[in-house]
Each structure stands twice: as structure tokens, then as C-alpha cells.
Amino acid sequence: MKSRPTAAPDDLRRRLLALPLCAAAAAWLAPAAAIAQTAAWPAKPIRIVVPFPAAGTTDILARALAPELQKALGQPVVVDNKAGAGGNIGSAEVAKAAPDGYTFLMGTVGTHGINAALYPKLPYDPFKDFVPVTLVAAVPNVLVFNPAKADALGIRSVPDLVKYARANPGKLNMASSGNGTSIHLSGELFKTMTGTFLVHFPYRGSGPALIDLMGGSVDLMFDNLPSAMPHIRAGKLRALAVTSNVRSQALPDVPTIEEAGPVKGYDASSWFGLLAPAGTPMEIVNRVQQETAKAMATPALKERLLSQGAIPSGNTSTEFAKFIAAEHRKWAAVVKASGAKVD
């Protein structure tokens, strides 16, 4: 049997000396490739996943922003509705997406402020699986009633509602856009603070819930203001109060729930913002944040959102991350106090 030839000492020395050079080259080429990829971005369409159906506020804001980003970035920006499980299905899809700057989530107070406290197990981690991009807008909710039912029951104000609900526990039905959403939790907080019992009917989004509310299948709802506003103006819904601690300039004649009484200290607003899968290059994150902030500041879009009850933002990634953490702490306390839970 022939023995395998051994490398000459000089040849072996050259190979050993080459190892650190190869490692250094690999270490240099990896970030260089990432930089090249980032520099070429965007090279194809960008997707914004909305974890709720069309016609709700999350969808309205995404579709208002998408054309502005498309103009600024030079690539199509597509809104993709992935509804279900209080926003968890769409959020989980984005959490698992490639962190290449082509998939974003229009997250909400539900997906990133409430659900971690409400669900015993989530298919995503709202903190570890995402990098916050920017807060798009903050929105008060509004307590709306089916007008025909309100007239039949003599309910024209929050005190009327509380009086009737206390005298008739379980006879009023409360719609929501899904278990664990801010719309649901706004109602749960109201029930806890007023000592009333309203039967909760969760839907797969605000749009379907509003259809049944206007049709009379359910009685009332704590909806996001932008999605309810057209129906309030058309007289198809009656606004009893807004859920923020100050009145909305979109509905200046409608009191806050605290003003209307007897619910002192009540405050439950919603928010919506862009998030990307964890690991998305910060150069891309910052670019999207900057273009969103510019869009939110344009007079036409700003006035459009304000007229619908939304307050435009566009803050930085760092600011948005701090905001999400604070909202999580706030709503975890609300969930605990209300006793709300989703199996």
C-alpha cells in the first residue's frame, strides 16, 4: 500500500498562513455583500401586511400611506390583508419573513401592546421578532350605537347606556374587531368601570363588525374613529362619546366618556405603526421611517387623516420602541384589571 504524500514544510506553512487571511476576507466580504444589497434596495415591490380585513382603520392607514411610499421609493408598495386571531396571524407571518426590507407589518396597539398580556401563547414575540420602524398615527376610539336601537331603548348618552345596561344585564350586544384588539379592550374597560355586562361578539375585523352594527345584528361598538367616521357622518351610526381623555377635532361636539360620565379616568386610545422583521438593516428601517414622516407631514395627507380622527406621527425607530414598551405595560394592567382573556 502506497503511503499518502505529506505536504512539504514550506507548503504547509503557506497554507497555515493563508487561513487567517481567508477568514479576514470572508469577514470583510459578508458586510460588503450586505451593504451592496442595502444599496440596491428597493429592487422589487414592497409589501405591507395588514393583520385585519379591509375597511378597518389599520387598512385605511396602510392604504393612505402606501402610495406615498411608492412615490418616494420608486417601487410598488402593496397592501396585503392577512386577518385573523386578533391580528396574530398576519403578525406571525411578518415575524417569520426574510429581513430584507420587502415585508413590513402595520402593527397596532392590539398586536404589540395588548396581545402579549391577553393570549397565553402567541405565535410571535412582539419584541424580539420585530424592529419598530415608526408610529404612523394615534387614533381615539368612539362609542357608537345603532341609531334605531338607541331610539327604541331611549339611549342618547353614556349615562343612558349605563342606566339601561345596569338594569338589563346581558341584553345589549357589543361588537369588536376581534378578541384582544383595542376595540375589544375599550369595551372591557368600560364594563369594568361602569359595573355593566355587555355580551361581546368578536368579528374578524372592524369592517364586518360595522356592517352588522349598522344592520342591527349587534347594538354598539367601541370602534376606531377613522373607520366609523363615514358612517357617523352619514347618520348610520350614533356617536355617544370618544374614548380619549380629550375631544377629537374630527368630532368636536362629541364628549369624551369621562366628560359624559359617570366614568371618571376612562382613557383608551389606539395606535398604528410600521414594524419590520428583526434583523432588517437599519439603513432600510431609517429610510422607511424618514419617508413615512415626510408623507405624514404633507398638508394633503395630514389634513385627510385629521379629518378622519387620526393624529399623524412618523417618529423615529428608537422613539417608537420606547412607546411600544410603555403601551405594553399600560395595557397589561388593563387586561389584568378587566379579567379579559383569550384561550
Short mmCIF file of C-alpha atoms in Angstrom, two decimals:
data_model
loop_
_atom_site.label_atom_id
_atom_site.label_comp_id
_atom_site.label_asym_id
_atom_site.label_seq_id
_atom_site.Cartn_x
_atom_site.Cartn_y
_atom_site.Cartn_z
CA MET A 1 0.00 0.00 0.00
CA LYS A 2 1.31 3.37 -1.01
CA SER A 3 1.57 5.95 1.71
CA ARG A 4 -0.18 9.34 1.17
CA PRO A 5 2.41 12.01 0.36
CA THR A 6 2.83 14.62 3.02
CA ALA A 7 2.99 18.34 2.32
CA ALA A 8 6.37 19.90 2.27
CA PRO A 9 7.10 22.10 5.28
CA ASP A 10 7.09 25.26 3.15
CA ASP A 11 3.79 24.32 1.52
CA LEU A 12 2.21 23.58 4.91
CA ARG A 13 3.48 26.88 6.27
CA ARG A 14 1.91 28.75 3.35
CA ARG A 15 -1.45 27.05 3.93
CA LEU A 16 -1.44 27.87 7.63
CA LEU A 17 -0.55 31.48 6.95
CA ALA A 18 -3.36 31.72 4.42
CA LEU A 19 -6.07 30.66 6.91
CA PRO A 20 -6.35 33.97 8.81
CA LEU A 21 -6.25 35.82 5.51
CA CYS A 22 -9.20 33.77 4.22
CA ALA A 23 -11.10 34.37 7.43
CA ALA A 24 -10.40 38.10 7.21
CA ALA A 25 -11.54 38.15 3.60
CA ALA A 26 -14.76 36.34 4.49
CA ALA A 27 -15.41 38.73 7.36
CA TRP A 28 -14.88 41.67 5.03
CA LEU A 29 -16.95 40.28 2.18
CA ALA A 30 -20.03 39.49 4.35
CA PRO A 31 -20.78 43.08 5.38
CA ALA A 32 -19.74 44.24 1.94
CA ALA A 33 -22.39 41.98 0.42
CA ALA A 34 -24.95 43.27 2.92
CA ILE A 35 -24.01 46.85 2.07
CA ALA A 36 -24.37 46.11 -1.62
CA GLN A 37 -27.78 44.55 -1.03
CA THR A 38 -28.91 47.54 1.03
CA ALA A 39 -27.61 49.97 -1.58
CA ALA A 40 -29.68 48.22 -4.25
CA TRP A 41 -32.85 48.36 -2.13
CA PRO A 42 -35.59 48.56 -3.17
CA ALA A 43 -35.27 46.45 -6.30
CA LYS A 44 -38.75 44.88 -6.24
CA PRO A 45 -42.24 45.51 -4.81
CA ILE A 46 -42.61 46.08 -1.06
CA ARG A 47 -45.42 44.52 0.95
CA ILE A 48 -47.23 46.00 3.95
CA VAL A 49 -49.13 43.26 5.77
CA VAL A 50 -52.34 44.44 7.44
CA PRO A 51 -53.34 41.83 10.05
CA PHE A 52 -57.04 42.75 9.76
CA PRO A 53 -59.61 42.80 6.93
CA ALA A 54 -60.18 45.67 4.54
CA ALA A 55 -62.18 48.75 5.59
CA GLY A 56 -60.88 48.89 9.16
CA THR A 57 -58.61 51.67 10.42
CA THR A 58 -55.44 49.56 10.10
CA ASP A 59 -56.27 49.01 6.45
CA ILE A 60 -57.30 52.65 5.88
CA LEU A 61 -53.99 53.96 7.21
CA ALA A 62 -51.90 51.42 5.28
CA ARG A 63 -53.66 52.29 2.02
CA ALA A 64 -53.26 56.01 2.67
CA LEU A 65 -49.52 55.59 3.27
CA ALA A 66 -48.70 53.05 0.54
CA PRO A 67 -48.96 55.43 -2.47
CA GLU A 68 -46.74 57.99 -0.72
CA LEU A 69 -44.04 55.39 -0.03
CA GLN A 70 -44.37 54.12 -3.58
CA LYS A 71 -43.66 57.59 -4.98
CA ALA A 72 -40.71 58.09 -2.64
CA LEU A 73 -39.11 54.65 -3.09
CA GLY A 74 -39.81 54.08 -6.78
CA GLN A 75 -41.25 50.59 -6.34
CA PRO A 76 -44.84 49.32 -5.94
CA VAL A 77 -45.99 49.18 -2.31
CA VAL A 78 -48.69 46.55 -1.94
CA VAL A 79 -51.13 46.26 0.99
CA ASP A 80 -51.79 42.61 1.86
CA ASN A 81 -54.63 41.79 4.30
CA LYS A 82 -53.88 38.74 6.46
CA ALA A 83 -56.67 38.75 9.03
CA GLY A 84 -57.45 36.52 11.98
CA ALA A 85 -56.87 35.82 15.66
CA GLY A 86 -56.85 39.45 16.77
CA GLY A 87 -54.04 40.32 14.37
CA ASN A 88 -51.85 37.39 15.37
CA ILE A 89 -51.91 35.57 12.01
CA GLY A 90 -50.62 38.47 9.95
CA SER A 91 -48.13 39.49 12.65
CA ALA A 92 -46.70 35.97 12.82
CA GLU A 93 -46.27 35.91 9.05
CA VAL A 94 -44.19 39.08 9.12
CA ALA A 95 -42.18 37.86 12.11
CA LYS A 96 -41.09 34.85 10.02
CA ALA A 97 -40.47 36.82 6.80
CA ALA A 98 -36.99 37.45 5.42
CA PRO A 99 -35.47 40.59 6.99
CA ASP A 100 -34.64 42.07 3.61
CA GLY A 101 -36.74 45.24 3.65
CA TYR A 102 -39.50 43.91 1.42
CA THR A 103 -42.03 42.96 4.12
CA PHE A 104 -43.48 45.26 6.78
CA LEU A 105 -46.31 44.99 9.27
CA MET A 106 -48.87 47.66 10.04
CA GLY A 107 -48.90 46.78 13.72
CA THR A 108 -51.43 48.04 16.24
CA VAL A 109 -51.92 48.56 19.94
CA GLY A 110 -53.50 45.09 19.82
CA THR A 111 -50.70 43.19 18.11
CA HIS A 112 -47.89 44.89 20.06
CA GLY A 113 -49.45 46.41 23.18
CA ILE A 114 -52.25 44.08 24.27
CA ASN A 115 -51.97 40.55 22.87
CA ALA A 116 -48.92 39.52 24.88
CA ALA A 117 -50.94 40.02 28.07
CA LEU A 118 -54.19 38.63 26.67
CA TYR A 119 -53.13 35.40 24.97
CA PRO A 120 -51.43 32.61 26.94
CA LYS A 121 -49.26 31.87 23.91
CA LEU A 122 -48.50 33.97 20.83
CA PRO A 123 -47.11 32.68 17.50
CA TYR A 124 -44.61 35.57 17.60
CA ASP A 125 -42.67 37.63 20.12
CA PRO A 126 -43.80 41.27 19.80
CA PHE A 127 -40.40 42.50 20.98
CA LYS A 128 -37.75 40.02 19.81
CA ASP A 129 -39.24 39.25 16.39
CA PHE A 130 -39.60 42.83 15.16
CA VAL A 131 -37.73 46.09 14.78
CA PRO A 132 -40.02 49.13 15.20
CA VAL A 133 -39.93 51.49 12.21
CA THR A 134 -42.29 54.34 13.07
CA LEU A 135 -45.60 55.23 14.65
CA VAL A 136 -47.90 56.13 11.75
CA ALA A 137 -50.87 57.55 13.67
CA ALA A 138 -52.69 57.58 17.00
CA VAL A 139 -56.45 57.26 17.00
CA PRO A 140 -59.15 57.62 19.66
CA ASN A 141 -61.89 55.03 19.66
CA VAL A 142 -65.51 56.11 19.55
CA LEU A 143 -68.53 54.55 21.26
CA VAL A 144 -71.12 54.14 18.52
CA PHE A 145 -74.68 52.79 18.68
CA ASN A 146 -77.16 51.56 16.10
CA PRO A 147 -79.45 54.64 15.83
CA ALA A 148 -82.74 52.74 15.51
CA LYS A 149 -81.97 50.58 18.53
CA ALA A 150 -80.75 53.58 20.51
CA ASP A 151 -84.04 55.38 19.85
CA ALA A 152 -86.10 52.30 20.69
CA LEU A 153 -84.28 51.91 24.02
CA GLY A 154 -84.11 55.63 24.81
CA ILE A 155 -80.30 55.67 24.77
CA ARG A 156 -78.93 59.06 23.69
CA SER A 157 -75.94 59.42 26.02
CA VAL A 158 -73.40 57.45 28.03
CA PRO A 159 -75.42 57.82 31.26
CA ASP A 160 -78.47 56.46 29.39
CA LEU A 161 -76.39 53.49 28.24
CA VAL A 162 -75.04 52.77 31.72
CA LYS A 163 -78.51 53.05 33.28
CA TYR A 164 -80.06 50.66 30.76
CA ALA A 165 -77.17 48.16 30.88
CA ARG A 166 -77.25 48.00 34.68
CA ALA A 167 -81.00 47.41 34.67
CA ASN A 168 -80.80 44.86 31.83
CA PRO A 169 -77.53 42.90 32.18
CA GLY A 170 -76.69 40.84 29.11
CA LYS A 171 -79.38 42.36 26.87
CA LEU A 172 -77.00 44.59 24.91
CA ASN A 173 -74.53 43.14 22.39
CA MET A 174 -71.10 44.72 21.92
CA ALA A 175 -69.26 44.10 18.65
CA SER A 176 -65.48 44.27 18.26
CA SER A 177 -62.87 43.77 15.56
CA GLY A 178 -61.59 40.66 17.35
CA ASN A 179 -60.54 39.30 20.70
CA GLY A 180 -57.74 41.31 22.22
CA THR A 181 -57.97 44.34 19.94
CA SER A 182 -58.11 47.83 21.41
CA ILE A 183 -61.75 47.94 20.34
CA HIS A 184 -62.46 44.87 22.47
CA LEU A 185 -60.41 46.10 25.43
CA SER A 186 -62.01 49.56 25.29
CA GLY A 187 -65.33 47.83 25.84
CA GLU A 188 -63.98 45.58 28.58
CA LEU A 189 -62.55 48.61 30.40
CA PHE A 190 -65.91 50.37 30.08
CA LYS A 191 -67.73 47.33 31.50
CA THR A 192 -65.33 47.10 34.44
CA MET A 193 -65.52 50.81 35.27
CA THR A 194 -69.31 51.01 34.99
CA GLY A 195 -70.24 47.67 36.54
CA THR A 196 -72.20 46.62 33.46
CA PHE A 197 -72.43 43.39 31.47
CA LEU A 198 -72.44 43.66 27.67
CA VAL A 199 -72.31 40.47 25.58
CA HIS A 200 -69.15 40.53 23.46
CA PHE A 201 -69.30 39.49 19.80
CA PRO A 202 -65.81 39.38 18.22
CA TYR A 203 -65.51 39.71 14.44
CA ARG A 204 -62.61 39.22 12.06
CA GLY A 205 -62.03 42.94 11.72
CA SER A 206 -63.78 46.26 12.11
CA GLY A 207 -65.36 46.22 8.63
CA PRO A 208 -67.54 43.12 9.14
CA ALA A 209 -68.47 44.28 12.66
CA LEU A 210 -69.62 47.67 11.36
CA ILE A 211 -71.79 46.02 8.71
CA ASP A 212 -73.65 44.02 11.36
CA LEU A 213 -73.84 47.02 13.68
CA MET A 214 -75.48 49.17 11.00
CA GLY A 215 -77.73 46.24 10.08
CA GLY A 216 -78.95 45.86 13.65
CA SER A 217 -77.49 42.43 14.41
CA VAL A 218 -75.48 43.97 17.26
CA ASP A 219 -76.15 47.09 19.32
CA LEU A 220 -72.94 49.01 19.98
CA MET A 221 -69.21 49.10 19.40
CA PHE A 222 -66.07 50.91 20.53
CA ASP A 223 -64.66 51.39 17.04
CA ASN A 224 -61.56 53.23 15.80
CA LEU A 225 -62.66 56.70 14.75
CA PRO A 226 -61.44 56.67 11.10
CA SER A 227 -63.40 53.55 10.15
CA ALA A 228 -66.56 54.70 11.98
CA MET A 229 -66.43 58.34 10.83
CA PRO A 230 -68.06 57.95 7.37
CA HIS A 231 -70.99 56.09 8.92
CA ILE A 232 -71.36 58.64 11.72
CA ARG A 233 -71.48 61.45 9.16
CA ALA A 234 -74.00 59.52 7.07
CA GLY A 235 -76.26 59.06 10.10
CA LYS A 236 -75.90 55.27 10.03
CA LEU A 237 -74.22 55.24 13.45
CA ARG A 238 -74.73 57.43 16.50
CA ALA A 239 -71.59 58.57 18.34
CA LEU A 240 -72.13 58.75 22.09
CA ALA A 241 -68.54 59.54 23.17
CA VAL A 242 -64.87 59.26 22.24
CA THR A 243 -62.56 57.13 24.37
CA SER A 244 -59.61 59.53 24.61
CA ASN A 245 -59.12 61.96 27.51
CA VAL A 246 -59.64 64.96 25.19
CA ARG A 247 -62.21 65.56 22.47
CA SER A 248 -61.35 64.77 18.86
CA GLN A 249 -61.17 67.68 16.44
CA ALA A 250 -62.91 65.41 13.94
CA LEU A 251 -65.95 65.23 16.26
CA PRO A 252 -65.72 68.37 18.38
CA ASP A 253 -69.34 68.16 19.58
CA VAL A 254 -68.99 64.59 20.87
CA PRO A 255 -67.86 64.41 24.53
CA THR A 256 -65.24 62.10 25.97
CA ILE A 257 -66.55 59.18 28.02
CA GLU A 258 -65.17 60.82 31.14
CA GLU A 259 -66.96 64.08 30.32
CA ALA A 260 -70.21 62.29 29.56
CA GLY A 261 -69.97 60.47 32.90
CA PRO A 262 -70.16 58.63 35.13
CA VAL A 263 -66.80 57.08 34.12
CA LYS A 264 -64.02 59.11 35.73
CA GLY A 265 -60.49 58.43 34.49
CA TYR A 266 -61.52 56.46 31.40
CA ASP A 267 -58.95 56.67 28.57
CA ALA A 268 -58.47 54.04 25.85
CA SER A 269 -56.98 55.08 22.52
CA SER A 270 -55.49 53.11 19.63
CA TRP A 271 -52.34 53.45 17.55
CA PHE A 272 -50.90 52.03 14.35
CA GLY A 273 -47.29 51.76 13.21
CA LEU A 274 -44.87 50.07 10.84
CA LEU A 275 -42.64 47.25 12.03
CA ALA A 276 -40.15 45.06 10.15
CA PRO A 277 -38.83 41.55 10.82
CA ALA A 278 -35.96 41.51 13.31
CA GLY A 279 -32.63 41.76 11.50
CA THR A 280 -33.83 44.15 8.81
CA PRO A 281 -30.90 46.51 8.05
CA MET A 282 -31.21 49.76 9.97
CA GLU A 283 -30.38 51.70 6.81
CA ILE A 284 -33.64 50.42 5.34
CA VAL A 285 -35.57 50.91 8.58
CA ASN A 286 -34.40 54.52 8.83
CA ARG A 287 -35.18 55.22 5.17
CA VAL A 288 -38.77 53.96 5.54
CA GLN A 289 -39.17 55.94 8.76
CA GLN A 290 -37.94 59.13 7.09
CA GLU A 291 -40.19 58.71 4.05
CA THR A 292 -43.18 57.94 6.30
CA ALA A 293 -42.51 61.04 8.40
CA LYS A 294 -42.35 63.16 5.23
CA ALA A 295 -45.63 61.67 4.00
CA MET A 296 -47.37 62.27 7.34
CA ALA A 297 -46.28 65.92 7.22
CA THR A 298 -47.62 66.67 3.75
CA PRO A 299 -50.62 69.02 4.07
CA ALA A 300 -52.97 66.88 1.97
CA LEU A 301 -52.40 63.60 3.81
CA LYS A 302 -52.16 65.26 7.22
CA GLU A 303 -55.50 67.04 6.78
CA ARG A 304 -57.09 63.90 5.38
CA LEU A 305 -56.09 61.86 8.43
CA LEU A 306 -57.01 64.58 10.93
CA SER A 307 -60.46 64.89 9.38
CA GLN A 308 -60.93 61.16 9.95
CA GLY A 309 -59.87 61.40 13.58
CA ALA A 310 -56.29 60.11 13.22
CA ILE A 311 -53.31 62.07 14.56
CA PRO A 312 -50.30 61.59 12.19
CA SER A 313 -46.87 60.80 13.65
CA GLY A 314 -43.71 59.49 11.95
CA ASN A 315 -41.40 59.28 14.98
CA THR A 316 -38.03 57.51 14.99
CA SER A 317 -37.44 53.80 15.46
CA THR A 318 -36.00 54.38 18.93
CA GLU A 319 -38.92 56.57 19.98
CA PHE A 320 -41.42 54.06 18.66
CA ALA A 321 -39.70 51.21 20.54
CA LYS A 322 -39.99 53.13 23.83
CA PHE A 323 -43.62 53.93 23.07
CA ILE A 324 -44.45 50.26 22.42
CA ALA A 325 -42.83 49.21 25.72
CA ALA A 326 -44.87 51.80 27.63
CA GLU A 327 -48.09 50.75 25.89
CA HIS A 328 -47.43 47.11 26.73
CA ARG A 329 -47.11 47.97 30.42
CA LYS A 330 -50.28 50.08 30.33
CA TRP A 331 -52.47 47.53 28.59
CA ALA A 332 -51.15 44.58 30.59
CA ALA A 333 -52.55 46.36 33.66
CA VAL A 334 -55.88 46.95 31.87
CA VAL A 335 -56.12 43.28 30.83
CA LYS A 336 -55.41 42.16 34.40
CA ALA A 337 -57.94 44.58 35.92
CA SER A 338 -60.66 43.69 33.41
CA GLY A 339 -60.15 39.93 33.69
CA ALA A 340 -60.27 39.65 29.89
CA LYS A 341 -58.54 36.64 28.36
CA VAL A 342 -58.47 34.65 25.13
CA ASP A 343 -57.84 30.91 25.07
#
